PDB file of C-alpha atoms in Angstrom:
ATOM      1  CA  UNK D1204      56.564  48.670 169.039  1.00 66.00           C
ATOM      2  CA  UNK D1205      56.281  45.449 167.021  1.00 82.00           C
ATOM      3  CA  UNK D1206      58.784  43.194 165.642  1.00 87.00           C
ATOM      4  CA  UNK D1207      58.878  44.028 162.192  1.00 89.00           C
ATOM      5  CA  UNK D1208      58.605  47.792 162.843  1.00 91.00           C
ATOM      6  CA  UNK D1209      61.395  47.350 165.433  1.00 92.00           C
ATOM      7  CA  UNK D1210      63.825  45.797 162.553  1.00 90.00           C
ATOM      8  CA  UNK D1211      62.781  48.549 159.893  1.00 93.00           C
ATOM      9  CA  UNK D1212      63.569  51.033 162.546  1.00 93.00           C
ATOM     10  CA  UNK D1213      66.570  49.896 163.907  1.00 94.00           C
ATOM     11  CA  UNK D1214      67.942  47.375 162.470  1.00 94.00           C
ATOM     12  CA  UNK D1215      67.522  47.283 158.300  1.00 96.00           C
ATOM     13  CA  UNK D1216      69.805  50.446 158.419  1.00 96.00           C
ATOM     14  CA  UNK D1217      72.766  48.522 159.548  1.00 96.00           C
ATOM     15  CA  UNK D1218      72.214  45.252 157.606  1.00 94.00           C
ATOM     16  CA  UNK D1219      71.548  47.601 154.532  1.00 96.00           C
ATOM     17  CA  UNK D1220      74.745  49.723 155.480  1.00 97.00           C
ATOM     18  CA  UNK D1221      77.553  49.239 152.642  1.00 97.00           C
ATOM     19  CA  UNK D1222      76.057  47.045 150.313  1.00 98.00           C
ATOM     20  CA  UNK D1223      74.624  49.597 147.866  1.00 98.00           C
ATOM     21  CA  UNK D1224      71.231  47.949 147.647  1.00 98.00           C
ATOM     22  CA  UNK D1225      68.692  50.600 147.288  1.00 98.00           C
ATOM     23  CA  UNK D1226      68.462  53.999 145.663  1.00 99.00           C
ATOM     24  CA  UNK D1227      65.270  56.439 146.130  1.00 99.00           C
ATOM     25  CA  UNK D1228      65.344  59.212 144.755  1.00 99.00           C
ATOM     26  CA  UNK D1229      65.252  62.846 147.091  1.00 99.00           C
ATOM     27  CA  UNK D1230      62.142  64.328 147.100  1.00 99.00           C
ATOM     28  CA  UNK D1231      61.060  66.566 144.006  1.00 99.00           C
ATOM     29  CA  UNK D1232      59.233  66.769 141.188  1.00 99.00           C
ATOM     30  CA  UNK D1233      59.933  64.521 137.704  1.00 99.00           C
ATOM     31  CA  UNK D1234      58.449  64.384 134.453  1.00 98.00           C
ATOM     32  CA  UNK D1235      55.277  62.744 133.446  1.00 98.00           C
ATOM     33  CA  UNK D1236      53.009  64.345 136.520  1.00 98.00           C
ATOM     34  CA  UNK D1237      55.250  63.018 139.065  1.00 99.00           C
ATOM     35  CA  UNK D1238      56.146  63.613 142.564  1.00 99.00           C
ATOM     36  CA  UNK D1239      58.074  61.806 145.197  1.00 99.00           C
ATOM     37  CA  UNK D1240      58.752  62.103 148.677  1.00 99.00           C
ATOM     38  CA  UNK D1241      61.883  60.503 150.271  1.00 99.00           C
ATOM     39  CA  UNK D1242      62.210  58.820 153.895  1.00 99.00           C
ATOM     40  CA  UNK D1243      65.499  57.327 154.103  1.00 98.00           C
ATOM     41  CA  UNK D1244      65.241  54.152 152.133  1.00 99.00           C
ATOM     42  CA  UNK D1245      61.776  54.119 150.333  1.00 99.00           C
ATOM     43  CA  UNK D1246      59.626  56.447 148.585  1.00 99.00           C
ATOM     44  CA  UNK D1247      55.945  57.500 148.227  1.00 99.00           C
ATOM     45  CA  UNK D1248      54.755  58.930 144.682  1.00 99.00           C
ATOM     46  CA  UNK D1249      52.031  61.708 143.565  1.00 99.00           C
ATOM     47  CA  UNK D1250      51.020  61.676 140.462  1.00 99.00           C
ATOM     48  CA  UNK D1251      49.058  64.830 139.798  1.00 99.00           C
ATOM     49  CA  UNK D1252      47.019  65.938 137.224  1.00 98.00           C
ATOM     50  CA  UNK D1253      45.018  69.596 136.193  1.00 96.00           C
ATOM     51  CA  UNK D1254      45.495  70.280 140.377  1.00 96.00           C
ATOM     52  CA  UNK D1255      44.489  66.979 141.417  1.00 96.00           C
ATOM     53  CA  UNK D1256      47.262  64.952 143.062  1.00 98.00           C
ATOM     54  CA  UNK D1257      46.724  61.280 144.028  1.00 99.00           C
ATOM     55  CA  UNK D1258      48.799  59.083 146.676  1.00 99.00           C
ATOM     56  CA  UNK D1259      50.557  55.900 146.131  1.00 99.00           C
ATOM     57  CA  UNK D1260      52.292  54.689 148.951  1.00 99.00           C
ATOM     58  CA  UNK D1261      52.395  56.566 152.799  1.00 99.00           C
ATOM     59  CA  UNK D1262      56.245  55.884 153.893  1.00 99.00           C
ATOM     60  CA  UNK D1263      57.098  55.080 157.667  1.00 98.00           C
ATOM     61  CA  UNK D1264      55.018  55.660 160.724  1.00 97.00           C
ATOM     62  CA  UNK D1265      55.612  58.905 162.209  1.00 97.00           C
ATOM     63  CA  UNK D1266      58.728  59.484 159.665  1.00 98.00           C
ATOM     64  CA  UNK D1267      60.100  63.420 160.893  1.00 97.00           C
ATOM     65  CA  UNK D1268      60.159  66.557 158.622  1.00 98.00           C
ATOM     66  CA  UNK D1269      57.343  65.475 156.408  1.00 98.00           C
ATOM     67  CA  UNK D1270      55.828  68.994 156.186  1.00 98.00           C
ATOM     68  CA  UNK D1271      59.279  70.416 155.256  1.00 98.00           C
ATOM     69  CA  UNK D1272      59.246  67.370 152.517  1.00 99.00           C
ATOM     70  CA  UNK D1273      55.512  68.033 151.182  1.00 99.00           C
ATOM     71  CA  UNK D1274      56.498  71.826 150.756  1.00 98.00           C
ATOM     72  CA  UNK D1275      59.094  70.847 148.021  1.00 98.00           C
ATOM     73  CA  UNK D1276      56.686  69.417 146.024  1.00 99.00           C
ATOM     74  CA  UNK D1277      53.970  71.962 146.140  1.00 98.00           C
ATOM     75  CA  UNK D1278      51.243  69.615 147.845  1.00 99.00           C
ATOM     76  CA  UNK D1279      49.021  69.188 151.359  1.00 99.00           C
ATOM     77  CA  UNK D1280      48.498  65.962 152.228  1.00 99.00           C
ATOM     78  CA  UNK D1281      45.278  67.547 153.966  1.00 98.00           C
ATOM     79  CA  UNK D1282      44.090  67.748 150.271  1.00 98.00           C
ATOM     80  CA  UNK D1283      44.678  64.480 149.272  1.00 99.00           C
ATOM     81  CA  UNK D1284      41.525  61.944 148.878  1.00 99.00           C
ATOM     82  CA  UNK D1285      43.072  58.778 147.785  1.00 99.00           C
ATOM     83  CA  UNK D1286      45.774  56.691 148.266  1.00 99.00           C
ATOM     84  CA  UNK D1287      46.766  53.572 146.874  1.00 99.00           C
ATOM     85  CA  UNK D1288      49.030  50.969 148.974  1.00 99.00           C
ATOM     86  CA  UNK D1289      51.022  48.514 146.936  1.00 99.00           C
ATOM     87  CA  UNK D1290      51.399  46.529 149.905  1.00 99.00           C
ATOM     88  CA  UNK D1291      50.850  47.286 154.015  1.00 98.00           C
ATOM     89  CA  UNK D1292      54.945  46.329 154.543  1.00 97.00           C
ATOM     90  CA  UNK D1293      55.521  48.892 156.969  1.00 97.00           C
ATOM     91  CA  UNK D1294      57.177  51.242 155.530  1.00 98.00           C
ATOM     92  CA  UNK D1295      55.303  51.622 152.315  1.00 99.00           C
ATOM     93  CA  UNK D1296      51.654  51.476 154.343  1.00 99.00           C
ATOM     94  CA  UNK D1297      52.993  53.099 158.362  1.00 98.00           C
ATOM     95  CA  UNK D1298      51.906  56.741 157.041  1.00 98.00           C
ATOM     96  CA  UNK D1299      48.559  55.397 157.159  1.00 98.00           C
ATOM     97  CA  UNK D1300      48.394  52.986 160.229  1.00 98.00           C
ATOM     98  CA  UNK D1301      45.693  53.949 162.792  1.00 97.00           C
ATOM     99  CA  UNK D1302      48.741  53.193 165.371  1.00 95.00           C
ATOM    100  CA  UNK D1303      50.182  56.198 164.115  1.00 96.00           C
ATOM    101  CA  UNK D1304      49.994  59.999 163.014  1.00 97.00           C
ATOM    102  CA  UNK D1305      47.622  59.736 159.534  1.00 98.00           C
ATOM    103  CA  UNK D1306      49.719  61.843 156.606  1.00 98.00           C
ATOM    104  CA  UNK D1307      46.496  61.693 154.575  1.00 99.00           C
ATOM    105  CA  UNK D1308      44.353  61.879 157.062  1.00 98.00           C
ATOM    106  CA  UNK D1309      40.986  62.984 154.494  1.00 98.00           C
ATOM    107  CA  UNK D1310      41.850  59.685 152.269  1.00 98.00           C
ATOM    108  CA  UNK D1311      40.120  56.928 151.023  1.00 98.00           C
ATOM    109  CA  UNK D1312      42.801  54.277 150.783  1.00 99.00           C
ATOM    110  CA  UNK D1313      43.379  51.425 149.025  1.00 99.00           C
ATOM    111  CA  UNK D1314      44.859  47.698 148.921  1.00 99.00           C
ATOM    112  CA  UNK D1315      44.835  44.950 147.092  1.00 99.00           C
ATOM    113  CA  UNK D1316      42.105  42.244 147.740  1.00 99.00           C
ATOM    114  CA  UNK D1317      44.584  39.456 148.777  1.00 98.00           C
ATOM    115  CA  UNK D1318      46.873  41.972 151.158  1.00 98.00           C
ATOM    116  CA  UNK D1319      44.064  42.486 153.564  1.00 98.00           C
ATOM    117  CA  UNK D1320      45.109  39.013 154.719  1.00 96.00           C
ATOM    118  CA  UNK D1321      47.759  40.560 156.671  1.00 96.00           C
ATOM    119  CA  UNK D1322      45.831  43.290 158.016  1.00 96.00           C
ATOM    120  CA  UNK D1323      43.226  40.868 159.483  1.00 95.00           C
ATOM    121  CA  UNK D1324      45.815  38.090 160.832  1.00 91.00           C
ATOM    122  CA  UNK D1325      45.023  35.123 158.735  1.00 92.00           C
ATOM    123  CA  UNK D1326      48.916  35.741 156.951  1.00 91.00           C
ATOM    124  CA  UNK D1327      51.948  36.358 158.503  1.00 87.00           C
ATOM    125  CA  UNK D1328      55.010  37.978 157.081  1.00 86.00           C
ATOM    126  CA  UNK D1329      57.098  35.406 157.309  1.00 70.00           C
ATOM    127  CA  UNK D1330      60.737  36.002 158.033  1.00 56.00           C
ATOM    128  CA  UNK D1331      63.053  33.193 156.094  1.00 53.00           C
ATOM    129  CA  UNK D1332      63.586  30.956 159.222  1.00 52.00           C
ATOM    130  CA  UNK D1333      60.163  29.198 158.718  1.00 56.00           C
ATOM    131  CA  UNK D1334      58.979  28.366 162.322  1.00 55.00           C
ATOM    132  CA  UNK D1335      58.855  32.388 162.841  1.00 62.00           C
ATOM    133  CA  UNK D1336      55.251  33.838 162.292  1.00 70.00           C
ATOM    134  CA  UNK D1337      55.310  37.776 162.147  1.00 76.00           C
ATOM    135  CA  UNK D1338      52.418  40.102 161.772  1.00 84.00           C
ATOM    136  CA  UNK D1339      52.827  42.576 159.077  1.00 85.00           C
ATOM    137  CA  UNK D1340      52.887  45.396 161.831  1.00 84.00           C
ATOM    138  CA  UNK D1341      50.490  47.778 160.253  1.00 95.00           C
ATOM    139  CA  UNK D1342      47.040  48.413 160.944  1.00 95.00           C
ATOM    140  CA  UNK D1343      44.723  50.504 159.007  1.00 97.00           C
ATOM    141  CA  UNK D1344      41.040  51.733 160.469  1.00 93.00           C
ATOM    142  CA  UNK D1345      37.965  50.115 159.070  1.00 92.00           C
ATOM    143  CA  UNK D1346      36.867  51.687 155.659  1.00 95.00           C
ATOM    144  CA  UNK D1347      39.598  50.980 153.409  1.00 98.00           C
ATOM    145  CA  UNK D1348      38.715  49.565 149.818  1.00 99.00           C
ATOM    146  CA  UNK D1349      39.666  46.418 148.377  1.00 99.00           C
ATOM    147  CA  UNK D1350      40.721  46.030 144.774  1.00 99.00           C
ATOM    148  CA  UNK D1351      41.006  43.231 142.318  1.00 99.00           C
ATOM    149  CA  UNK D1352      42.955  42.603 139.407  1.00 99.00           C
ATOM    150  CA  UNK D1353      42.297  44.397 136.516  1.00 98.00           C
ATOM    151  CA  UNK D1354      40.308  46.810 138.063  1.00 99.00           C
ATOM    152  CA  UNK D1355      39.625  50.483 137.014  1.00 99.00           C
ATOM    153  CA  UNK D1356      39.523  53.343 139.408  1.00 98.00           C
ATOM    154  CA  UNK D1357      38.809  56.572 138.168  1.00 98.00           C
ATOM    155  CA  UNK D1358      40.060  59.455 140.527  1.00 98.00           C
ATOM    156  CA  UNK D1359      38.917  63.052 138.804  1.00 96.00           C
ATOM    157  CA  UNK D1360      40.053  61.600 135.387  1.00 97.00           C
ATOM    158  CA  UNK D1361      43.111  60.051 136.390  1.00 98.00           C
ATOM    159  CA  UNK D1362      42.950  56.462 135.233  1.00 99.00           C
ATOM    160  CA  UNK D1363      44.521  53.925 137.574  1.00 99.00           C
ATOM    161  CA  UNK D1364      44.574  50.549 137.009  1.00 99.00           C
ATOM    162  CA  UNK D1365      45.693  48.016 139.560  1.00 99.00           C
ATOM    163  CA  UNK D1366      47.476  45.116 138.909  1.00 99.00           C
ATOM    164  CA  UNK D1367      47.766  42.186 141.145  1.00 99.00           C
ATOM    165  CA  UNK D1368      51.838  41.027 141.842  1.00 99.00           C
ATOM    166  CA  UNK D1369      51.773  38.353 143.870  1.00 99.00           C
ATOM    167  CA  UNK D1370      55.326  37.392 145.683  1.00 98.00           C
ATOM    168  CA  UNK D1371      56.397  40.132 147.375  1.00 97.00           C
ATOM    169  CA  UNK D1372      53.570  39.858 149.778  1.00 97.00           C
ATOM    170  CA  UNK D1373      50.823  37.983 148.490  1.00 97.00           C
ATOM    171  CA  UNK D1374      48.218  40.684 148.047  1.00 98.00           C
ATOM    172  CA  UNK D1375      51.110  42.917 146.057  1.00 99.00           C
ATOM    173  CA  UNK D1376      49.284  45.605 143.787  1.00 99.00           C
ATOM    174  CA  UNK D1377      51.316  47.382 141.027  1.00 99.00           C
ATOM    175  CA  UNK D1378      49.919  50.736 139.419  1.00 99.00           C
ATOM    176  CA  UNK D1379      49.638  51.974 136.063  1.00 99.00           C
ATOM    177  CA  UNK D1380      48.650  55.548 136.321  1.00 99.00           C
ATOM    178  CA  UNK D1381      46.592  57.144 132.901  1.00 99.00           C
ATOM    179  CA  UNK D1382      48.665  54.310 130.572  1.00 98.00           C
ATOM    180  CA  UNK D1383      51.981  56.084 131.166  1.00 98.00           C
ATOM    181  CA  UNK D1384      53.290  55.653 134.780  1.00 99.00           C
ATOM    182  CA  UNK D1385      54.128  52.390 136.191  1.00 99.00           C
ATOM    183  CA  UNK D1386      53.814  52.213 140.426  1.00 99.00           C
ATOM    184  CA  UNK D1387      56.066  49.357 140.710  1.00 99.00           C
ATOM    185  CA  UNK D1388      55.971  49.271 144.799  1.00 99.00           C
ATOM    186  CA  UNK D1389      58.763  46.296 145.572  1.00 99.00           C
ATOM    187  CA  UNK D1390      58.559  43.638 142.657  1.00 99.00           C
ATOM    188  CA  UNK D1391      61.340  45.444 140.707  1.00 99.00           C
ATOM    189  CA  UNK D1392      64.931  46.632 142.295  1.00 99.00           C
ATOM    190  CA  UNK D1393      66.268  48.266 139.292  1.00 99.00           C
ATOM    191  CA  UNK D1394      69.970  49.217 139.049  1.00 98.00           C
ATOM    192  CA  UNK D1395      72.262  50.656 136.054  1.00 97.00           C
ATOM    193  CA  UNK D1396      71.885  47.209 134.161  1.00 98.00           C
ATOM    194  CA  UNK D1397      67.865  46.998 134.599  1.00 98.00           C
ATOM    195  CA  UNK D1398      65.390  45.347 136.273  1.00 99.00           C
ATOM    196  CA  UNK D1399      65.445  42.530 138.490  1.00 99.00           C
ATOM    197  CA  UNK D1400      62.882  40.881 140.941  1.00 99.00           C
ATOM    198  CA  UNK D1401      63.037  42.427 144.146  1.00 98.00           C
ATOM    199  CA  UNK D1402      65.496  41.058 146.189  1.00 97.00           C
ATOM    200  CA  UNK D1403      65.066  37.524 148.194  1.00 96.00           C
ATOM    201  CA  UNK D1404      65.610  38.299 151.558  1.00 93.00           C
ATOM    202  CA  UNK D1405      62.792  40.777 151.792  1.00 94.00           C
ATOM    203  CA  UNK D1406      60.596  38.556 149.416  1.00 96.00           C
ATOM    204  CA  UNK D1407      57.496  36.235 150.784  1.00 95.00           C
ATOM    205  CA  UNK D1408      57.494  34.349 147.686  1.00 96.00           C
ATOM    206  CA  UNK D1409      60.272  34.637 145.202  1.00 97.00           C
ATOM    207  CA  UNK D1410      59.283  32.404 142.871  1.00 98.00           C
ATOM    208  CA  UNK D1411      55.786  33.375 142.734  1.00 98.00           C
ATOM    209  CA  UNK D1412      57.424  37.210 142.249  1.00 99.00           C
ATOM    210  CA  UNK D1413      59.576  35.969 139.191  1.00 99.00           C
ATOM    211  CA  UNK D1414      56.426  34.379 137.519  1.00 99.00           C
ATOM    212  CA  UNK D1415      54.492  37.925 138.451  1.00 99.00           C
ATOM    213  CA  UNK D1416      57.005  40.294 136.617  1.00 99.00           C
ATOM    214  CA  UNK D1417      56.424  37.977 133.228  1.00 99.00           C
ATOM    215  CA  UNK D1418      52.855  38.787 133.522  1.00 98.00           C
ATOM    216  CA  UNK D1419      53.352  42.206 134.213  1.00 99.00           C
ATOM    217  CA  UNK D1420      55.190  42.585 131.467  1.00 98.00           C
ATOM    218  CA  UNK D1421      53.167  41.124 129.131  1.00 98.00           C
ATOM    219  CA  UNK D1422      50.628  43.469 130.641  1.00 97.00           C
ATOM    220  CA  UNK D1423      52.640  46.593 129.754  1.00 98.00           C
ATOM    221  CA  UNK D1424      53.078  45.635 126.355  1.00 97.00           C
ATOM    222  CA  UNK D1425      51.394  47.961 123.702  1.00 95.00           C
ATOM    223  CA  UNK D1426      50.839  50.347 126.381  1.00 98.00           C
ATOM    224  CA  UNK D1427      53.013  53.833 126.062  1.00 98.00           C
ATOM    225  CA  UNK D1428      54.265  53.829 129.543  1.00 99.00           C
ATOM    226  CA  UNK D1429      57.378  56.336 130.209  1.00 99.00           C
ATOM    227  CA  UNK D1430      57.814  55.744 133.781  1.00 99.00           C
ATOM    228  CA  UNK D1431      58.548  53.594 136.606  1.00 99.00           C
ATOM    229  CA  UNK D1432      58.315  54.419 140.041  1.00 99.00           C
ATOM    230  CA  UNK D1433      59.622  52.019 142.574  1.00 99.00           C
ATOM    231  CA  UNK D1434      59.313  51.933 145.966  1.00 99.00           C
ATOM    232  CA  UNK D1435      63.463  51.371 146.234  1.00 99.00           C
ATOM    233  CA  UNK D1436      65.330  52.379 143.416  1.00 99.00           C
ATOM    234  CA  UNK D1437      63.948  55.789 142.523  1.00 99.00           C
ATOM    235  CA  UNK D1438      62.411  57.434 139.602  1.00 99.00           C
ATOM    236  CA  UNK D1439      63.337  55.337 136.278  1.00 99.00           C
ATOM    237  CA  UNK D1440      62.768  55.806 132.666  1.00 98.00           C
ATOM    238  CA  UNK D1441      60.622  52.788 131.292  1.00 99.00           C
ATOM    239  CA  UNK D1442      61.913  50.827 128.174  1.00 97.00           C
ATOM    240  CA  UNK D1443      63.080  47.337 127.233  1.00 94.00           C
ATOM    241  CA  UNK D1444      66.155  47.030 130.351  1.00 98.00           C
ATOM    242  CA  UNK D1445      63.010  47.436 132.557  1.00 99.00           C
ATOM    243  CA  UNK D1446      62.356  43.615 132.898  1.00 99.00           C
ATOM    244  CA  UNK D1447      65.687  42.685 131.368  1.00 98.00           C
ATOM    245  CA  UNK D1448      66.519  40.612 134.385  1.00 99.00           C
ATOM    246  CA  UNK D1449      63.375  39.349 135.752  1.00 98.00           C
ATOM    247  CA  UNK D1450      64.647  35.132 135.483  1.00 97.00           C
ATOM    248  CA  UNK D1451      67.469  36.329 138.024  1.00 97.00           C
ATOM    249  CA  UNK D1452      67.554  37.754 141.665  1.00 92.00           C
ATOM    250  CA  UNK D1453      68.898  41.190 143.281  1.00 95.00           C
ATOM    251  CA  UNK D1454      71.239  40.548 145.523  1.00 93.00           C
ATOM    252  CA  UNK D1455      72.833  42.581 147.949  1.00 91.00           C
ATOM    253  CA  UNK D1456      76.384  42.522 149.538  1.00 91.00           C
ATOM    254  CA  UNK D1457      78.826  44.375 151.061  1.00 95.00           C
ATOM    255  CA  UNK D1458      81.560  43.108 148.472  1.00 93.00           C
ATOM    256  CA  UNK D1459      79.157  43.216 145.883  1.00 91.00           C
ATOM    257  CA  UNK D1460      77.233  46.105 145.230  1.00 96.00           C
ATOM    258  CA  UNK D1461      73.745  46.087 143.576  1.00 97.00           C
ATOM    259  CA  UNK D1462      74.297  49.415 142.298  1.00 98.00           C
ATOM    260  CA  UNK D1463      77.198  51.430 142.306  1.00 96.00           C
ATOM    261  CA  UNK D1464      75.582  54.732 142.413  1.00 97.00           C
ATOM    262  CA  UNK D1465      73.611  54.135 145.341  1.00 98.00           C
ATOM    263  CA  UNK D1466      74.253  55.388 148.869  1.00 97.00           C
ATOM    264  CA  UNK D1467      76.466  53.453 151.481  1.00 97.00           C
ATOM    265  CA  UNK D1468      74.123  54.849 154.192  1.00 98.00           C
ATOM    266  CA  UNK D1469      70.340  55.414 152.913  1.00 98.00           C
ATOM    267  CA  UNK D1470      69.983  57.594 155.945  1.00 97.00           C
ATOM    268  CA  UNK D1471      72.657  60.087 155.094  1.00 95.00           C
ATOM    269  CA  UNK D1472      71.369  62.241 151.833  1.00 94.00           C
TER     270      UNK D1472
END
């Protein structure tokens, strides 16, 4: 087991414990075509449309109880023929690594141009104490397909448009599903006050991530999006609080909660 799979295994549940940081919502189904299923602290989203469902996001590696999970929602991952990664952090990209047992195992997945950078070696994920290289931990089998901003993917006639988010990991790809579901991956933690850039800690590039969210933003505008569906904080409702705090930072703390109606224990739900 690597490093950084190591840490989101056993470690990020006790440095997360208390301090209210992140909120996924349970598994289900939600308005606007959309699906989620829940592994502890993150989740993955299905947007589905006249009986086609597409991916975004494949939780841990080897996460337990996933058929249970899939049965709630009404879909087979057997059936599903694409997936698209916002970035290969481990525990938004693990249900896909070749390491591990394939959730979507008849997919044609998908990453941004810039993230394959981790996949190949040439970027670490580096941890704050800069001396420390890590390898992103996650390693996907030959065939995957690269995407640039901007671009267009249509998947049965559901439009998806990636957009490239640079901070969170360099390659970061956001999702804007048929003009009216944003895939926000982890450039947004979003509590009861709105949006925020994704906290610091877990962050390649803060700085680059604030500058991302005002393009995305402007991106959005004009567009009648409903949704947003983050990798952290659960199903939202899209509207002006969305970006409402994207020149600050999400913090957490265990004397200062980032939101209140979060769980002490992201493992308990």
């Amino acid at each position: 087991m690597g490093t950084i799979y190591f840490f989101d295994k056993h470690v990020k549940k006790h440095l997360m414990k208390g301090t209210k940081a992140v909120n996924p919502s349970n598994s289900g189904v939600f308005p606007n075509g959309v699906s989620c299923i829940r592994e502890d602290d993150v989740n993955m989203w299905f947007y589905t449309k006249e009986g086609i469902a597409v991916a975004f996001d494949s939780g841990h590696r080897d996460f337990p109880g996933l058929e249970k999970e899939f049965r709630k929602i009404g879909i087979n991952p057997k059936d599903i023929k694409n997936v698209f990664i916002t970035h290969v952090d481990v525990d938004h990209a693990g249900g896909v690594d070749k390491n591990g047992n394939n959730i979507f195992p008849n997919a044609q997945i998908y990453i941004g141009r810039d993230e394959e950078q981790y996949i190949t070696g040439k970027m670490h994920r580096m941890t704050k104490l800069g001396f420390v290289k890590l390898n992103v931990g996650v390693s996907l089998n030959h065939g995957y397909n690269l995407l640039s901003d901007g671009q267009v993917i249509d998947v049965d006639g559901v439009r998806i448009e990636a957009i490239h988010v640079p901070g969170h990991t360099l390659g970061h790809m956001c999702y804007i599903v048929d003009d009216s579901v944003l895939i926000s991956g982890d450039c947004l933690a979003i509590n009861q006050n709105g949006g925020y850039p994704f906290f610091d800690f877990f962050t390649q590039f803060p700085d680059m991530n604030k500058k991302s969210l005002i393009k995305l933003r402007d991106r959005l505008k004009g567009k009648p999006v409903k949704a947003v569906c983050t990798g952290h904080s659960g199903y939202r409702d899209y509207g002006a609080s969305t970006f409402a705090h994207i020149d600050e930072t999400a913090v957490f703390d265990r004397k200062i909660h980032f939101d209140e109606s979060a769980p002490e224990d992201y493992t308990k739900y």
